[in-house]
PDB file of C-alpha atoms in Angstrom:
ATOM      1  CA  MET A  10    -105.779 123.343  79.833  1.00 60.00           C
ATOM      2  CA  GLU A  11    -108.604 121.730  82.007  1.00 71.00           C
ATOM      3  CA  LEU A  12    -111.197 119.784  80.290  1.00 69.00           C
ATOM      4  CA  THR A  13    -114.391 118.481  81.694  1.00 74.00           C
ATOM      5  CA  ILE A  14    -115.898 115.176  80.685  1.00 73.00           C
ATOM      6  CA  ASN A  15    -118.657 117.290  78.970  1.00 78.00           C
ATOM      7  CA  ASP A  16    -115.879 118.870  76.916  1.00 80.00           C
ATOM      8  CA  ILE A  17    -114.484 115.454  75.829  1.00 79.00           C
ATOM      9  CA  LEU A  18    -118.136 114.086  75.201  1.00 82.00           C
ATOM     10  CA  ASP A  19    -118.798 117.062  73.178  1.00 86.00           C
ATOM     11  CA  VAL A  20    -115.971 116.357  70.845  1.00 84.00           C
ATOM     12  CA  ALA A  21    -116.949 112.655  70.785  1.00 86.00           C
ATOM     13  CA  ILE A  22    -120.731 113.716  70.008  1.00 89.00           C
ATOM     14  CA  LYS A  23    -119.330 115.861  67.170  1.00 89.00           C
ATOM     15  CA  SER A  24    -117.415 113.004  65.919  1.00 87.00           C
ATOM     16  CA  GLU A  25    -120.194 110.487  65.867  1.00 89.00           C
ATOM     17  CA  GLU A  26    -122.617 113.062  64.417  1.00 92.00           C
ATOM     18  CA  SER A  27    -120.068 113.842  61.586  1.00 90.00           C
ATOM     19  CA  SER A  28    -119.680 110.081  60.996  1.00 89.00           C
ATOM     20  CA  PHE A  29    -123.540 109.627  61.066  1.00 93.00           C
ATOM     21  CA  ILE A  30    -123.960 112.351  58.416  1.00 93.00           C
ATOM     22  CA  PHE A  31    -120.954 111.037  56.404  1.00 89.00           C
ATOM     23  CA  TYR A  32    -122.372 107.415  56.057  1.00 90.00           C
ATOM     24  CA  LYS A  33    -125.915 108.691  55.500  1.00 93.00           C
ATOM     25  CA  GLU A  34    -125.018 110.867  52.801  1.00 91.00           C
ATOM     26  CA  MET A  35    -122.851 108.267  51.168  1.00 87.00           C
ATOM     27  CA  ALA A  36    -125.555 105.840  51.376  1.00 89.00           C
ATOM     28  CA  GLY A  37    -127.645 108.317  49.344  1.00 90.00           C
ATOM     29  CA  LYS A  38    -125.011 108.751  46.747  1.00 87.00           C
ATOM     30  CA  SER A  39    -123.755 105.242  46.391  1.00 85.00           C
ATOM     31  CA  GLN A  40    -125.047 103.278  43.210  1.00 82.00           C
ATOM     32  CA  ASN A  41    -123.906  99.870  44.667  1.00 84.00           C
ATOM     33  CA  PRO A  42    -126.846  98.263  46.620  1.00 87.00           C
ATOM     34  CA  GLU A  43    -124.527  96.182  48.983  1.00 85.00           C
ATOM     35  CA  THR A  44    -122.518  99.362  49.689  1.00 85.00           C
ATOM     36  CA  VAL A  45    -125.780 101.385  50.356  1.00 86.00           C
ATOM     37  CA  LYS A  46    -127.015  98.500  52.743  1.00 87.00           C
ATOM     38  CA  ILE A  47    -123.685  98.629  54.726  1.00 86.00           C
ATOM     39  CA  LEU A  48    -123.468 102.409  54.732  1.00 88.00           C
ATOM     40  CA  LYS A  49    -126.761 102.631  56.244  1.00 92.00           C
ATOM     41  CA  LYS A  50    -126.004  99.909  58.841  1.00 88.00           C
ATOM     42  CA  LEU A  51    -122.791 102.054  59.833  1.00 89.00           C
ATOM     43  CA  SER A  52    -124.878 105.332  59.849  1.00 92.00           C
ATOM     44  CA  GLN A  53    -127.345 103.734  62.281  1.00 93.00           C
ATOM     45  CA  ASP A  54    -124.504 102.441  64.382  1.00 89.00           C
ATOM     46  CA  GLU A  55    -123.090 105.934  64.595  1.00 90.00           C
ATOM     47  CA  LYS A  56    -126.428 107.452  65.372  1.00 92.00           C
ATOM     48  CA  ASP A  57    -126.711 104.833  68.205  1.00 88.00           C
ATOM     49  CA  HIS A  58    -123.429 105.881  69.525  1.00 87.00           C
ATOM     50  CA  LEU A  59    -124.284 109.605  69.111  1.00 88.00           C
ATOM     51  CA  GLU A  60    -127.539 109.146  71.187  1.00 85.00           C
ATOM     52  CA  TYR A  61    -125.704 107.168  73.840  1.00 80.00           C
ATOM     53  CA  LEU A  62    -122.965 109.843  74.268  1.00 83.00           C
ATOM     54  CA  ILE A  63    -125.686 112.525  74.725  1.00 82.00           C
ATOM     55  CA  TRP A  64    -127.237 110.443  77.500  1.00 76.00           C
ATOM     56  CA  LEU A  65    -123.805 109.900  79.136  1.00 75.00           C
ATOM     57  CA  LYS A  66    -122.728 113.630  79.606  1.00 71.00           C
ATOM     58  CA  SER A  67    -121.666 114.792  82.992  1.00 57.00           C
ATOM     59  CA  GLY A  68    -119.314 117.470  84.397  1.00 55.00           C
ATOM     60  CA  ASP A  69    -116.247 115.677  86.001  1.00 57.00           C
ATOM     61  CA  PRO A  70    -113.256 117.661  85.328  1.00 57.00           C
ATOM     62  CA  ILE A  71    -110.061 115.999  84.084  1.00 57.00           C
ATOM     63  CA  ASN A  72    -106.519 117.281  83.117  1.00 58.00           C
ATOM     64  CA  GLU A  73    -105.650 115.297  80.077  1.00 59.00           C
ATOM     65  CA  GLN A  74    -104.750 115.708  76.613  1.00 58.00           C
ATOM     66  CA  VAL A  75    -106.971 113.759  74.119  1.00 58.00           C
ATOM     67  CA  TYR A  76    -106.489 112.870  70.440  1.00 54.00           C
ATOM     68  CA  PHE A  77    -109.078 114.651  68.323  1.00 57.00           C
ATOM     69  CA  ASP A  78    -107.076 114.675  65.004  1.00 59.00           C
ATOM     70  CA  GLY A  79    -107.641 112.262  62.159  1.00 62.00           C
ATOM     71  CA  PHE A  80    -111.202 112.906  61.122  1.00 61.00           C
ATOM     72  CA  GLU A  81    -110.341 115.811  58.727  1.00 60.00           C
ATOM     73  CA  GLU A  82    -107.013 114.079  57.878  1.00 65.00           C
ATOM     74  CA  ALA A  83    -109.011 111.104  56.422  1.00 62.00           C
ATOM     75  CA  GLY A  84    -110.185 113.140  53.481  1.00 69.00           C
ATOM     76  CA  GLN A  85    -113.151 114.934  52.297  1.00 70.00           C
ATOM     77  CA  LEU A  86    -116.258 113.589  50.257  1.00 66.00           C
ATOM     78  CA  SER A  87    -117.218 114.621  46.867  1.00 68.00           C
ATOM     79  CA  ALA A  88    -120.145 113.518  44.879  1.00 66.00           C
ATOM     80  CA  GLU A  89    -118.078 111.929  42.165  1.00 74.00           C
ATOM     81  CA  MET A  90    -116.072 109.556  44.552  1.00 76.00           C
ATOM     82  CA  LEU A  91    -116.273 105.810  43.817  1.00 81.00           C
ATOM     83  CA  PRO A  92    -117.351 103.513  46.552  1.00 83.00           C
ATOM     84  CA  LYS A  93    -113.700 102.329  47.005  1.00 86.00           C
ATOM     85  CA  GLU A  94    -112.673 106.019  47.665  1.00 85.00           C
ATOM     86  CA  VAL A  95    -115.523 106.555  50.134  1.00 84.00           C
ATOM     87  CA  LEU A  96    -114.709 103.231  51.951  1.00 87.00           C
ATOM     88  CA  GLN A  97    -110.918 104.208  52.328  1.00 89.00           C
ATOM     89  CA  ILE A  98    -111.903 107.444  53.945  1.00 86.00           C
ATOM     90  CA  ALA A  99    -114.462 105.628  56.103  1.00 87.00           C
ATOM     91  CA  ILE A 100    -111.662 102.998  57.376  1.00 90.00           C
ATOM     92  CA  GLN A 101    -109.512 106.113  58.404  1.00 88.00           C
ATOM     93  CA  ARG A 102    -112.248 107.773  60.221  1.00 87.00           C
ATOM     94  CA  GLU A 103    -113.202 104.640  62.120  1.00 89.00           C
ATOM     95  CA  GLY A 104    -109.494 104.306  63.144  1.00 91.00           C
ATOM     96  CA  ALA A 105    -109.376 107.921  64.394  1.00 88.00           C
ATOM     97  CA  ALA A 106    -112.502 107.410  66.470  1.00 88.00           C
ATOM     98  CA  ALA A 107    -111.175 104.158  67.887  1.00 92.00           C
ATOM     99  CA  LYS A 108    -107.857 105.870  68.896  1.00 89.00           C
ATOM    100  CA  MET A 109    -109.880 108.811  70.528  1.00 86.00           C
ATOM    101  CA  TYR A 110    -112.115 106.533  72.478  1.00 89.00           C
ATOM    102  CA  ARG A 111    -108.946 104.495  73.579  1.00 91.00           C
ATOM    103  CA  GLN A 112    -107.475 107.640  75.039  1.00 87.00           C
ATOM    104  CA  MET A 113    -110.787 108.406  76.790  1.00 85.00           C
ATOM    105  CA  ALA A 114    -110.897 104.917  78.271  1.00 90.00           C
ATOM    106  CA  ASP A 115    -107.318 105.460  79.601  1.00 89.00           C
ATOM    107  CA  ILE A 116    -108.174 108.663  81.232  1.00 85.00           C
ATOM    108  CA  PHE A 117    -110.902 107.020  83.087  1.00 84.00           C
ATOM    109  CA  LYS A 118    -108.998 103.821  83.919  1.00 88.00           C
ATOM    110  CA  GLU A 119    -109.548 104.459  87.624  1.00 88.00           C
ATOM    111  CA  GLN A 120    -113.311 104.647  86.980  1.00 84.00           C
ATOM    112  CA  PRO A 121    -114.409 101.203  85.701  1.00 88.00           C
ATOM    113  CA  ASP A 122    -118.012 102.178  84.687  1.00 81.00           C
ATOM    114  CA  LYS A 123    -116.606 105.098  82.368  1.00 81.00           C
ATOM    115  CA  ASN A 124    -113.534 103.158  81.265  1.00 89.00           C
ATOM    116  CA  PHE A 125    -115.782 100.349  80.092  1.00 89.00           C
ATOM    117  CA  ILE A 126    -117.949 102.478  78.072  1.00 85.00           C
ATOM    118  CA  PHE A 127    -115.073 104.206  76.049  1.00 88.00           C
ATOM    119  CA  GLU A 128    -113.223 100.741  75.597  1.00 94.00           C
ATOM    120  CA  ARG A 129    -116.634  99.335  74.314  1.00 91.00           C
ATOM    121  CA  MET A 130    -116.992 102.276  71.960  1.00 89.00           C
ATOM    122  CA  ALA A 131    -113.322 101.733  70.701  1.00 94.00           C
ATOM    123  CA  ARG A 132    -114.138  98.083  69.971  1.00 95.00           C
ATOM    124  CA  GLU A 133    -117.187  99.094  68.028  1.00 91.00           C
ATOM    125  CA  GLU A 134    -115.236 101.549  65.942  1.00 92.00           C
ATOM    126  CA  ASP A 135    -112.608  98.551  65.210  1.00 95.00           C
ATOM    127  CA  HIS A 136    -115.465  96.443  64.346  1.00 94.00           C
ATOM    128  CA  HIS A 137    -116.668  99.112  61.860  1.00 90.00           C
ATOM    129  CA  ALA A 138    -113.263  99.432  60.409  1.00 93.00           C
ATOM    130  CA  SER A 139    -113.010  95.842  59.797  1.00 95.00           C
ATOM    131  CA  ALA A 140    -116.508  95.683  58.266  1.00 91.00           C
ATOM    132  CA  VAL A 141    -115.675  98.591  55.995  1.00 90.00           C
ATOM    133  CA  ALA A 142    -112.273  96.868  55.139  1.00 94.00           C
ATOM    134  CA  ALA A 143    -114.108  93.706  54.056  1.00 92.00           C
ATOM    135  CA  MET A 144    -116.323  95.748  51.868  1.00 87.00           C
ATOM    136  CA  LEU A 145    -113.318  97.426  50.296  1.00 89.00           C
ATOM    137  CA  LYS A 146    -111.931  94.068  49.187  1.00 90.00           C
ATOM    138  CA  GLU A 147    -115.088  93.800  46.933  1.00 82.00           C
ATOM    139  CA  PHE A 148    -113.897  96.736  44.861  1.00 77.00           C
TER     140      PHE A 148
END
């Protein structure tokens, strides 16, 4: 199957949009003020990623397989979830996003400008996972 950068970016955009909505909704449901603060920050980070990816879209074709699984496997949200459960799902989602961006970086290893962007996105997702893991230790 031949994919374009736009195809890959569309998946990444959907991922970031999903994460933005996930964190925003959980911030609205959480009763712990510190959790709300961190979830709002994560939501804003995902929104920033989303806007950046939308700006980045182009049409260069590639012929690679990209890992897009992991987001659904992380679990679904429910209104009665405790902050600890939400944070466990968030860690899995951030790990899936980091893996996806690393694959994208590898695809573009011969194009340093694009490689750099995807490596940076992967590092940011790793940072998010670490921040959420630190929050999880409080519960």
